[in-house]
mmCIF file of C-alpha atoms in Angstrom:
data_model
loop_
_atom_site.group_PDB
_atom_site.id
_atom_site.type_symbol
_atom_site.label_atom_id
_atom_site.label_comp_id
_atom_site.label_asym_id
_atom_site.label_seq_id
_atom_site.Cartn_x
_atom_site.Cartn_y
_atom_site.Cartn_z
ATOM 1 C CA MET G 1 -84.571 120.560 149.178
ATOM 2 C CA SER G 2 -86.985 121.471 153.219
ATOM 3 C CA THR G 3 -88.594 124.632 152.743
ATOM 4 C CA SER G 4 -88.770 126.818 156.364
ATOM 5 C CA ASP G 5 -91.674 129.063 156.971
ATOM 6 C CA HIS G 6 -89.835 131.925 154.707
ATOM 7 C CA PRO G 7 -90.410 130.953 152.042
ATOM 8 C CA ALA G 8 -87.321 132.572 150.372
ATOM 9 C CA PHE G 9 -85.225 130.102 152.205
ATOM 10 C CA LEU G 10 -84.883 126.620 151.916
ATOM 11 C CA ILE G 11 -83.238 124.171 154.022
ATOM 12 C CA ASN G 12 -81.083 120.814 152.680
ATOM 13 C CA PRO G 13 -79.912 118.551 155.177
ATOM 14 C CA SER G 14 -77.904 116.513 153.155
ATOM 15 C CA GLY G 15 -75.979 118.792 152.191
ATOM 16 C CA ARG G 16 -74.156 119.185 155.568
ATOM 17 C CA THR G 17 -73.016 115.544 154.447
ATOM 18 C CA TRP G 18 -72.017 115.984 150.549
ATOM 19 C CA THR G 19 -68.570 115.435 149.903
ATOM 20 C CA CYS G 20 -66.834 114.461 146.574
ATOM 21 C CA GLU G 21 -63.491 113.492 144.972
ATOM 22 C CA GLY G 22 -60.660 114.825 144.616
ATOM 23 C CA LYS G 23 -58.751 118.833 145.091
ATOM 24 C CA ASP G 24 -57.344 121.780 144.069
ATOM 25 C CA ASP G 25 -54.925 121.779 141.315
ATOM 26 C CA PRO G 26 -51.827 123.976 142.857
ATOM 27 C CA ALA G 27 -50.886 124.949 139.378
ATOM 28 C CA VAL G 28 -54.280 127.311 139.260
ATOM 29 C CA ILE G 29 -52.651 130.244 142.236
ATOM 30 C CA GLU G 30 -49.079 129.516 141.004
ATOM 31 C CA PHE G 31 -50.749 130.644 136.866
ATOM 32 C CA HIS G 32 -52.226 133.559 138.878
ATOM 33 C CA ARG G 33 -49.448 134.303 140.498
ATOM 34 C CA THR G 34 -47.459 135.167 136.980
ATOM 35 C CA LEU G 35 -50.030 138.054 135.985
ATOM 36 C CA PRO G 36 -49.318 141.701 136.710
ATOM 37 C CA ASP G 37 -50.800 143.363 140.059
ATOM 38 C CA TYR G 38 -51.727 140.115 141.568
ATOM 39 C CA ALA G 39 -52.641 140.099 145.513
ATOM 40 C CA PRO G 40 -54.404 138.016 147.500
ATOM 41 C CA THR G 41 -57.752 140.303 148.445
ATOM 42 C CA PRO G 42 -58.450 141.466 152.018
ATOM 43 C CA LEU G 43 -60.494 138.969 154.205
ATOM 44 C CA ILE G 44 -62.049 141.700 156.387
ATOM 45 C CA ASN G 45 -63.247 141.665 160.218
ATOM 46 C CA LEU G 46 -66.820 142.593 160.560
ATOM 47 C CA ASP G 47 -66.618 142.797 164.969
ATOM 48 C CA SER G 48 -69.942 144.570 165.083
ATOM 49 C CA LEU G 49 -71.906 142.642 161.902
ATOM 50 C CA ALA G 50 -70.953 138.886 164.486
ATOM 51 C CA ARG G 51 -72.244 140.261 167.542
ATOM 52 C CA HIS G 52 -75.137 141.165 165.999
ATOM 53 C CA PHE G 53 -75.787 138.418 164.590
ATOM 54 C CA GLY G 54 -74.516 136.445 167.892
ATOM 55 C CA VAL G 55 -72.467 134.385 166.123
ATOM 56 C CA GLY G 56 -67.963 134.513 166.679
ATOM 57 C CA HIS G 57 -67.053 135.909 163.499
ATOM 58 C CA VAL G 58 -68.034 137.541 159.969
ATOM 59 C CA LEU G 59 -65.470 137.856 157.754
ATOM 60 C CA LEU G 60 -66.206 139.486 154.366
ATOM 61 C CA LYS G 61 -64.079 138.605 151.338
ATOM 62 C CA ASN G 62 -64.180 141.600 149.130
ATOM 63 C CA GLU G 63 -63.398 141.469 146.059
ATOM 64 C CA ALA G 64 -64.034 144.454 144.876
ATOM 65 C CA ARG G 65 -60.250 145.129 143.836
ATOM 66 C CA ARG G 66 -58.894 142.080 141.937
ATOM 67 C CA PHE G 67 -55.620 142.752 139.531
ATOM 68 C CA GLY G 68 -57.347 146.125 139.348
ATOM 69 C CA LEU G 69 -60.856 144.773 138.652
ATOM 70 C CA PRO G 70 -63.801 145.492 140.006
ATOM 71 C CA ALA G 71 -64.894 141.673 140.239
ATOM 72 C CA TYR G 72 -63.001 138.267 141.454
ATOM 73 C CA LYS G 73 -64.218 137.340 138.142
ATOM 74 C CA ILE G 74 -60.536 137.177 136.194
ATOM 75 C CA LEU G 75 -59.475 134.837 137.734
ATOM 76 C CA GLY G 76 -61.557 132.071 136.360
ATOM 77 C CA ALA G 77 -61.722 133.868 133.085
ATOM 78 C CA SER G 78 -57.802 134.042 132.706
ATOM 79 C CA TRP G 79 -57.321 130.343 133.584
ATOM 80 C CA GLY G 80 -59.860 129.109 131.921
ATOM 81 C CA ILE G 81 -58.285 131.033 128.435
ATOM 82 C CA TYR G 82 -54.786 130.159 129.199
ATOM 83 C CA ARG G 83 -55.306 126.519 129.142
ATOM 84 C CA ALA G 84 -57.582 126.832 126.613
ATOM 85 C CA LEU G 85 -55.448 127.762 124.418
ATOM 86 C CA ILE G 86 -52.882 125.396 125.640
ATOM 87 C CA ALA G 87 -55.284 122.602 124.532
ATOM 88 C CA LYS G 88 -55.968 124.732 120.801
ATOM 89 C CA LEU G 89 -52.189 125.778 119.857
ATOM 90 C CA ASN G 90 -51.060 122.151 121.013
ATOM 91 C CA LEU G 91 -48.618 124.070 123.611
ATOM 92 C CA PRO G 92 -46.661 122.468 125.933
ATOM 93 C CA ALA G 93 -48.593 122.384 129.792
ATOM 94 C CA LYS G 94 -46.356 125.143 131.405
ATOM 95 C CA VAL G 95 -46.456 127.923 129.231
ATOM 96 C CA SER G 96 -45.285 131.597 130.483
ATOM 97 C CA LEU G 97 -47.960 134.572 129.228
ATOM 98 C CA GLY G 98 -45.690 135.895 127.277
ATOM 99 C CA GLU G 99 -44.823 132.328 124.733
ATOM 100 C CA LEU G 100 -48.737 132.414 124.721
ATOM 101 C CA ALA G 101 -48.609 135.438 123.518
ATOM 102 C CA ILE G 102 -46.584 134.458 121.244
ATOM 103 C CA ALA G 103 -48.606 131.574 119.881
ATOM 104 C CA ALA G 104 -51.645 132.963 119.772
ATOM 105 C CA SER G 105 -50.636 136.358 118.155
ATOM 106 C CA LYS G 106 -49.194 134.152 115.251
ATOM 107 C CA ALA G 107 -52.493 131.884 115.020
ATOM 108 C CA ASN G 108 -54.727 135.035 114.842
ATOM 109 C CA ILE G 109 -56.168 133.255 117.658
ATOM 110 C CA LYS G 110 -60.328 136.283 118.675
ATOM 111 C CA LEU G 111 -61.889 135.403 122.200
ATOM 112 C CA TYR G 112 -65.605 135.522 122.071
ATOM 113 C CA ALA G 113 -67.572 136.664 125.027
ATOM 114 C CA THR G 114 -70.915 138.002 127.073
ATOM 115 C CA THR G 115 -71.530 139.420 129.929
ATOM 116 C CA ASP G 116 -73.121 141.284 132.081
ATOM 117 C CA GLY G 117 -70.340 143.541 132.743
ATOM 118 C CA ASN G 118 -67.956 141.185 135.360
ATOM 119 C CA HIS G 119 -66.727 138.762 132.806
ATOM 120 C CA GLY G 120 -66.793 140.754 130.252
ATOM 121 C CA ARG G 121 -64.336 142.666 131.074
ATOM 122 C CA ALA G 122 -61.642 139.820 132.795
ATOM 123 C CA VAL G 123 -62.075 138.419 129.515
ATOM 124 C CA ALA G 124 -60.925 141.975 128.137
ATOM 125 C CA ARG G 125 -58.420 142.032 130.224
ATOM 126 C CA MET G 126 -56.408 138.331 129.607
ATOM 127 C CA ALA G 127 -57.303 139.725 125.287
ATOM 128 C CA LYS G 128 -55.122 142.910 126.512
ATOM 129 C CA TYR G 129 -52.205 140.622 128.456
ATOM 130 C CA LEU G 130 -52.301 138.511 125.412
ATOM 131 C CA GLY G 131 -52.122 140.847 122.274
ATOM 132 C CA ILE G 132 -55.263 139.609 120.824
ATOM 133 C CA PRO G 133 -58.836 140.951 120.339
ATOM 134 C CA ALA G 134 -61.441 140.309 121.772
ATOM 135 C CA ASN G 135 -65.579 140.686 120.787
ATOM 136 C CA ILE G 136 -67.700 140.885 123.980
ATOM 137 C CA THR G 137 -71.558 141.582 123.658
ATOM 138 C CA VAL G 138 -73.602 142.007 126.343
ATOM 139 C CA PRO G 139 -77.203 142.117 126.859
ATOM 140 C CA ARG G 140 -80.341 144.961 126.856
ATOM 141 C CA PHE G 141 -79.637 145.876 131.146
ATOM 142 C CA VAL G 142 -75.935 146.515 130.974
ATOM 143 C CA ASP G 143 -75.154 149.982 130.820
ATOM 144 C CA ALA G 144 -73.045 152.646 129.108
ATOM 145 C CA ALA G 145 -70.516 153.030 132.209
ATOM 146 C CA THR G 146 -70.027 149.598 131.420
ATOM 147 C CA GLN G 147 -69.610 149.045 128.342
ATOM 148 C CA GLU G 148 -66.974 151.990 127.900
ATOM 149 C CA MET G 149 -64.840 150.362 130.953
ATOM 150 C CA ILE G 150 -65.225 147.317 128.875
ATOM 151 C CA ARG G 151 -64.038 149.016 125.999
ATOM 152 C CA SER G 152 -61.266 150.874 127.707
ATOM 153 C CA GLU G 153 -58.810 147.136 127.876
ATOM 154 C CA GLY G 154 -58.988 147.282 124.274
ATOM 155 C CA ALA G 155 -62.801 145.457 123.640
ATOM 156 C CA THR G 156 -64.624 145.236 120.505
ATOM 157 C CA VAL G 157 -68.843 145.809 122.927
ATOM 158 C CA LYS G 158 -72.076 145.252 120.748
ATOM 159 C CA LEU G 159 -74.651 145.541 122.646
ATOM 160 C CA ILE G 160 -78.330 143.333 121.838
ATOM 161 C CA HIS G 161 -81.270 144.420 122.683
ATOM 162 C CA ALA G 162 -82.104 140.975 124.363
ATOM 163 C CA ASP G 163 -81.139 139.168 128.010
ATOM 164 C CA TYR G 164 -77.976 137.036 129.219
ATOM 165 C CA ASP G 165 -78.897 133.576 127.957
ATOM 166 C CA GLU G 166 -80.558 134.920 124.288
ATOM 167 C CA SER G 167 -77.282 136.886 124.428
ATOM 168 C CA ILE G 168 -74.974 133.696 124.662
ATOM 169 C CA ASN G 169 -76.710 131.640 121.617
ATOM 170 C CA THR G 170 -75.785 135.528 119.355
ATOM 171 C CA VAL G 171 -72.329 135.208 120.354
ATOM 172 C CA LYS G 172 -72.054 131.695 120.217
ATOM 173 C CA GLU G 173 -72.812 131.591 116.284
ATOM 174 C CA GLU G 174 -69.772 134.656 116.102
ATOM 175 C CA ALA G 175 -67.511 132.660 117.075
ATOM 176 C CA ARG G 176 -68.730 129.114 115.574
ATOM 177 C CA GLN G 177 -67.954 130.949 112.108
ATOM 178 C CA ASP G 178 -64.431 132.319 112.934
ATOM 179 C CA PRO G 179 -61.510 129.405 112.216
ATOM 180 C CA ASN G 180 -59.568 131.133 115.115
ATOM 181 C CA GLY G 181 -62.516 131.885 117.771
ATOM 182 C CA LEU G 182 -62.630 131.593 121.682
ATOM 183 C CA LEU G 183 -65.644 130.994 122.428
ATOM 184 C CA VAL G 184 -65.432 131.640 126.739
ATOM 185 C CA ILE G 185 -68.243 131.746 128.356
ATOM 186 C CA ASP G 186 -69.052 130.673 131.950
ATOM 187 C CA VAL G 187 -71.738 128.846 132.025
ATOM 188 C CA ALA G 188 -71.550 125.356 130.299
ATOM 189 C CA TRP G 189 -74.605 123.563 128.421
ATOM 190 C CA PRO G 190 -74.200 119.579 126.696
ATOM 191 C CA GLY G 191 -71.243 121.041 123.926
ATOM 192 C CA TYR G 192 -69.587 123.104 126.043
ATOM 193 C CA GLU G 193 -68.558 122.482 129.297
ATOM 194 C CA ASP G 194 -64.169 122.625 129.059
ATOM 195 C CA ILE G 195 -64.087 126.203 129.646
ATOM 196 C CA PRO G 196 -66.422 126.373 131.872
ATOM 197 C CA GLN G 197 -64.930 123.757 134.253
ATOM 198 C CA LEU G 198 -61.615 125.550 133.761
ATOM 199 C CA ILE G 199 -63.582 128.827 134.703
ATOM 200 C CA VAL G 200 -64.711 126.826 137.447
ATOM 201 C CA ASP G 201 -61.240 125.809 138.721
ATOM 202 C CA GLY G 202 -59.544 129.273 138.273
ATOM 203 C CA TYR G 203 -61.795 130.528 141.292
ATOM 204 C CA SER G 204 -59.587 128.104 143.656
ATOM 205 C CA THR G 205 -56.760 130.766 144.204
ATOM 206 C CA MET G 206 -59.218 132.831 146.208
ATOM 207 C CA PHE G 207 -60.486 129.798 148.626
ATOM 208 C CA SER G 208 -57.045 129.563 148.853
ATOM 209 C CA GLU G 209 -56.598 132.650 150.013
ATOM 210 C CA ILE G 210 -59.157 132.445 152.042
ATOM 211 C CA ASP G 211 -58.264 129.410 154.636
ATOM 212 C CA SER G 212 -55.083 131.092 154.977
ATOM 213 C CA GLN G 213 -56.377 134.373 156.086
ATOM 214 C CA ALA G 214 -59.239 133.114 158.024
ATOM 215 C CA ALA G 215 -56.711 130.954 160.032
ATOM 216 C CA ASP G 216 -54.725 134.046 160.408
ATOM 217 C CA LEU G 217 -57.303 135.885 161.626
ATOM 218 C CA VAL G 218 -59.243 133.568 163.592
ATOM 219 C CA ALA G 219 -56.914 130.424 163.275
ATOM 220 C CA ARG G 220 -60.387 128.862 162.576
ATOM 221 C CA ALA G 221 -61.653 127.569 159.380
ATOM 222 C CA PRO G 222 -65.000 129.243 158.489
ATOM 223 C CA ASP G 223 -68.469 126.548 159.474
ATOM 224 C CA LEU G 224 -70.648 128.983 156.606
ATOM 225 C CA VAL G 225 -69.845 130.585 153.643
ATOM 226 C CA ILE G 226 -72.255 132.466 152.012
ATOM 227 C CA VAL G 227 -71.986 132.547 147.800
ATOM 228 C CA PRO G 228 -73.998 134.801 145.444
ATOM 229 C CA ILE G 229 -75.904 133.119 142.204
ATOM 230 C CA GLY G 230 -75.752 134.310 139.287
ATOM 231 C CA ALA G 231 -75.712 131.146 136.211
ATOM 232 C CA GLY G 232 -74.282 128.807 139.022
ATOM 233 C CA SER G 233 -70.215 128.285 138.060
ATOM 234 C CA PHE G 234 -68.671 130.857 140.661
ATOM 235 C CA GLY G 235 -71.662 128.915 143.810
ATOM 236 C CA GLN G 236 -70.221 125.026 141.772
ATOM 237 C CA ALA G 237 -66.575 126.043 142.940
ATOM 238 C CA VAL G 238 -67.393 127.162 146.123
ATOM 239 C CA VAL G 239 -69.083 123.780 146.910
ATOM 240 C CA THR G 240 -66.854 121.913 145.539
ATOM 241 C CA HIS G 241 -63.916 123.568 147.642
ATOM 242 C CA TYR G 242 -65.089 123.205 150.395
ATOM 243 C CA GLY G 243 -67.156 119.608 149.770
ATOM 244 C CA ARG G 244 -63.113 118.327 149.340
ATOM 245 C CA ARG G 245 -62.637 119.451 152.668
ATOM 246 C CA GLY G 246 -64.680 116.795 154.286
ATOM 247 C CA ARG G 247 -68.257 119.318 154.766
ATOM 248 C CA SER G 248 -66.426 120.600 158.094
ATOM 249 C CA THR G 249 -67.921 124.367 156.215
ATOM 250 C CA GLN G 250 -70.895 124.856 154.288
ATOM 251 C CA VAL G 251 -72.316 126.465 151.851
ATOM 252 C CA LEU G 252 -75.702 129.375 151.767
ATOM 253 C CA ALA G 253 -76.713 130.525 148.022
ATOM 254 C CA VAL G 254 -78.107 133.995 148.141
ATOM 255 C CA GLU G 255 -79.524 135.148 144.826
ATOM 256 C CA ALA G 256 -81.811 138.280 143.495
ATOM 257 C CA GLU G 257 -85.397 137.821 143.779
ATOM 258 C CA ALA G 258 -85.716 138.803 140.172
ATOM 259 C CA ALA G 259 -83.860 136.685 138.900
ATOM 260 C CA ALA G 260 -84.231 132.849 141.214
ATOM 261 C CA CYS G 261 -84.044 130.643 138.709
ATOM 262 C CA LEU G 262 -81.451 127.730 141.440
ATOM 263 C CA HIS G 263 -84.280 128.681 144.393
ATOM 264 C CA GLU G 264 -86.444 127.374 141.757
ATOM 265 C CA SER G 265 -84.337 124.368 140.688
ATOM 266 C CA LEU G 266 -84.326 123.842 144.577
ATOM 267 C CA LYS G 267 -87.943 123.823 144.851
ATOM 268 C CA THR G 268 -88.762 120.480 142.154
ATOM 269 C CA ASP G 269 -85.508 119.227 142.123
ATOM 270 C CA GLU G 270 -85.190 120.371 139.038
ATOM 271 C CA SER G 271 -83.147 122.285 137.045
ATOM 272 C CA ALA G 272 -85.958 125.190 135.923
ATOM 273 C CA ALA G 273 -85.757 127.897 133.441
ATOM 274 C CA LEU G 274 -86.465 131.499 134.050
ATOM 275 C CA VAL G 275 -87.293 134.789 132.413
ATOM 276 C CA PRO G 276 -85.849 137.068 134.972
ATOM 277 C CA GLY G 277 -86.713 140.331 135.676
ATOM 278 C CA GLU G 278 -85.013 143.468 136.333
ATOM 279 C CA THR G 279 -82.756 144.003 139.149
ATOM 280 C CA ILE G 280 -79.572 146.191 140.266
ATOM 281 C CA MET G 281 -77.649 143.504 140.943
ATOM 282 C CA ASN G 282 -77.424 142.799 137.126
ATOM 283 C CA GLY G 283 -74.398 139.815 138.083
ATOM 284 C CA LEU G 284 -76.847 137.569 139.064
ATOM 285 C CA CYS G 285 -79.535 138.388 136.862
ATOM 286 C CA CYS G 286 -79.517 135.219 134.761
ATOM 287 C CA GLY G 287 -82.446 132.828 133.886
ATOM 288 C CA ILE G 288 -81.085 129.410 133.303
ATOM 289 C CA LEU G 289 -78.290 127.273 135.559
ATOM 290 C CA SER G 290 -75.478 125.474 134.268
ATOM 291 C CA THR G 291 -75.273 121.912 133.482
ATOM 292 C CA ILE G 292 -72.041 121.309 135.804
ATOM 293 C CA ALA G 293 -73.692 123.757 138.381
ATOM 294 C CA TRP G 294 -76.508 121.823 138.503
ATOM 295 C CA PRO G 295 -74.960 119.166 140.215
ATOM 296 C CA VAL G 296 -72.846 120.189 142.221
ATOM 297 C CA LEU G 297 -75.376 122.928 143.382
ATOM 298 C CA GLN G 298 -78.639 120.660 143.951
ATOM 299 C CA HIS G 299 -75.957 117.912 146.722
ATOM 300 C CA GLY G 300 -74.292 120.313 147.470
ATOM 301 C CA LEU G 301 -76.187 123.561 149.660
ATOM 302 C CA VAL G 302 -76.464 123.058 152.837
ATOM 303 C CA GLY G 303 -79.399 126.048 151.704
ATOM 304 C CA SER G 304 -80.698 129.115 149.215
ATOM 305 C CA VAL G 305 -81.830 132.460 149.951
ATOM 306 C CA THR G 306 -83.686 134.697 147.975
ATOM 307 C CA VAL G 307 -83.441 138.886 148.457
ATOM 308 C CA THR G 308 -85.406 141.264 147.094
ATOM 309 C CA ASP G 309 -82.991 144.781 145.581
ATOM 310 C CA ILE G 310 -83.912 146.709 148.777
ATOM 311 C CA GLU G 311 -82.473 144.299 150.648
ATOM 312 C CA ALA G 312 -79.092 144.512 148.773
ATOM 313 C CA HIS G 313 -79.502 147.933 148.924
ATOM 314 C CA ASP G 314 -79.900 148.229 152.790
ATOM 315 C CA ALA G 315 -76.653 146.288 152.628
ATOM 316 C CA VAL G 316 -74.834 147.906 150.626
ATOM 317 C CA ARG G 317 -75.631 151.003 153.219
ATOM 318 C CA LEU G 318 -74.354 149.364 155.961
ATOM 319 C CA LEU G 319 -71.172 148.009 155.118
ATOM 320 C CA LYS G 320 -70.188 151.425 153.501
ATOM 321 C CA SER G 321 -71.214 152.367 156.962
ATOM 322 C CA LEU G 322 -68.500 150.201 158.321
ATOM 323 C CA GLY G 323 -66.054 151.422 155.907
ATOM 324 C CA VAL G 324 -66.470 149.037 153.906
ATOM 325 C CA GLU G 325 -67.571 149.548 149.553
ATOM 326 C CA VAL G 326 -69.511 147.362 147.745
ATOM 327 C CA GLY G 327 -71.774 147.056 144.511
ATOM 328 C CA PRO G 328 -75.272 145.095 144.948
ATOM 329 C CA CYS G 329 -73.783 141.902 144.155
ATOM 330 C CA GLY G 330 -70.699 141.882 146.323
ATOM 331 C CA ALA G 331 -73.627 142.896 149.474
ATOM 332 C CA ALA G 332 -75.547 140.369 148.249
ATOM 333 C CA SER G 333 -74.393 137.592 151.123
ATOM 334 C CA LEU G 334 -75.025 140.074 153.507
ATOM 335 C CA ALA G 335 -78.000 140.300 153.097
ATOM 336 C CA ALA G 336 -79.046 137.428 153.029
ATOM 337 C CA LEU G 337 -77.488 136.570 156.020
ATOM 338 C CA GLN G 338 -79.835 139.931 157.416
ATOM 339 C CA SER G 339 -82.449 137.589 155.820
ATOM 340 C CA VAL G 340 -82.542 134.727 157.364
ATOM 341 C CA MET G 341 -81.842 135.060 160.865
ATOM 342 C CA ARG G 342 -84.730 136.938 161.317
ATOM 343 C CA TYR G 343 -86.139 133.322 161.732
ATOM 344 C CA PRO G 344 -85.497 132.027 165.164
ATOM 345 C CA ASP G 345 -84.704 128.156 163.125
ATOM 346 C CA ALA G 346 -82.383 129.486 160.743
ATOM 347 C CA GLY G 347 -78.732 128.848 163.569
ATOM 348 C CA SER G 348 -80.261 125.905 164.165
ATOM 349 C CA ALA G 349 -81.020 125.296 160.713
ATOM 350 C CA LEU G 350 -77.210 126.438 159.234
ATOM 351 C CA GLY G 351 -75.255 124.644 161.472
ATOM 352 C CA LEU G 352 -75.091 127.810 164.159
ATOM 353 C CA GLY G 353 -73.815 128.552 167.251
ATOM 354 C CA LYS G 354 -71.717 131.418 169.188
ATOM 355 C CA ASP G 355 -68.758 130.251 167.971
ATOM 356 C CA SER G 356 -69.406 129.930 164.726
ATOM 357 C CA VAL G 357 -67.322 131.629 161.890
ATOM 358 C CA VAL G 358 -69.346 132.893 158.288
ATOM 359 C CA VAL G 359 -68.308 134.476 155.342
ATOM 360 C CA LEU G 360 -69.889 136.193 152.862
ATOM 361 C CA LEU G 361 -68.514 136.231 150.245
ATOM 362 C CA SER G 362 -68.120 140.058 147.977
ATOM 363 C CA THR G 363 -67.995 140.013 144.805
ATOM 364 C CA GLU G 364 -68.186 142.844 143.131
ATOM 365 C CA GLY G 365 -66.758 146.398 142.832
ATOM 366 C CA PRO G 366 -69.203 150.370 143.914
ATOM 367 C CA ARG G 367 -70.998 151.319 141.423
ATOM 368 C CA GLU G 368 -73.714 153.199 140.669
ATOM 369 C CA TYR G 369 -77.414 152.029 140.448
ATOM 370 C CA VAL G 370 -81.233 152.730 140.097
ATOM 371 C CA ILE G 371 -81.795 152.820 143.778
ATOM 372 C CA PRO G 372 -84.754 151.086 144.242
ATOM 373 C CA THR G 373 -87.630 151.959 146.266
ATOM 374 C CA ALA G 374 -90.593 150.035 147.943
#
C-alpha cells in the first residue's frame, strides 16, 4: 500500500480493481425479518456536507437504533448464533426462533463472549430471545453504565483488568471448560473461524438495505463507503459485499489513531499486533486483526485513514448540529472524510468527483464519554 503526503492516510490503488467470488445469502435478511422489531435503519441524505466536500451526495447509514439496541452488532451476532446452534444441535437448516429456543434450552446451552460493549449486548439479547444464559466478559475500559446495559438483557457480566485482546483468552478458557458452552466472538484466529465468518455474513442485511435505500434516494450505488475498523470483521463484510458487485464501489477504512493495527499492518503488508492506547472510540480499540478479515482488507480496501479522539468528537458535534446524534465510533467515518478531503490529491485517489455518492457507516448511537482535550 502506498503512502500519501499525510502519514495518517494510506492509498491502495490495486484495491480499486479487487473482486471476490460468491454472493450474499438471501436467507440472512429473511432470518432478520423474523426477529422482534426488525426494521431497516435510516440512510440520511446530508446535502450540506455534500456541498462542503464538493461531491454529489453524502449519505449516512445510522445504526443508532437496530432492534432497539444502540449499534449494528445484533445483525452479526444473531445470525452467527442461529447458524452455530443449528449445527451444534443437529437441527434442520431452517428452524423458527421458537423451535431453536426449545432445543437450546433442552441442551442447557450457554453463550460466552467478550466485548467492548455492543457485541456483548447483542449476544446477550440473542440469548434473551432464546431463553438461555449468557456470560459476557468485559475488559477494563468498559464503563459501569455499559456493563449495566448488558446486564439489563439478562446476561452475567464479568469485568477483568486486562485489554480486549487479553479478555479473549479469558473467555475462550471459560467456554472450553463448559461442555454446553458456545463461544461467540467476532474475531477469528486459527482454529476458530466458522462463527466469526457467520457473524460477518450476518452484516449483509445492512448492505441490502443500503443498496435499496440509495437507489431510492439518489438513483445510484455508492462510489465510496467509509467503514470504521476495530478487529476488522465489519470491514471484511463491507469489502466483500462491494467486491461481489464488481467494484463499482470503493471502501475506505478508518481507525482510532490509538488503536490502528490495520493501518500499521497495511504499511508492511503483514498483519501486525499492537497494544492499543486509550481512546473514546471504544468499539475500535483492538490491537489484533481477525485472521479471516486481514486478507480481504489487505487487498480490497482503496485506502486507510486514522483519526484522533478530538477529530471524532468534532465529528460527533457536527452531526449533532445537523440533527443526527451518534457516538464517537459512529462519527469516525465522517471524521475520516473530513481528514482526507483536506488534501488536494484525496479526491482523485479515492475516485471522487462532483457527482460521487459517499456513504458514511455510523455504527453506534449517542453515549457518554470523556470529552478529549488538545
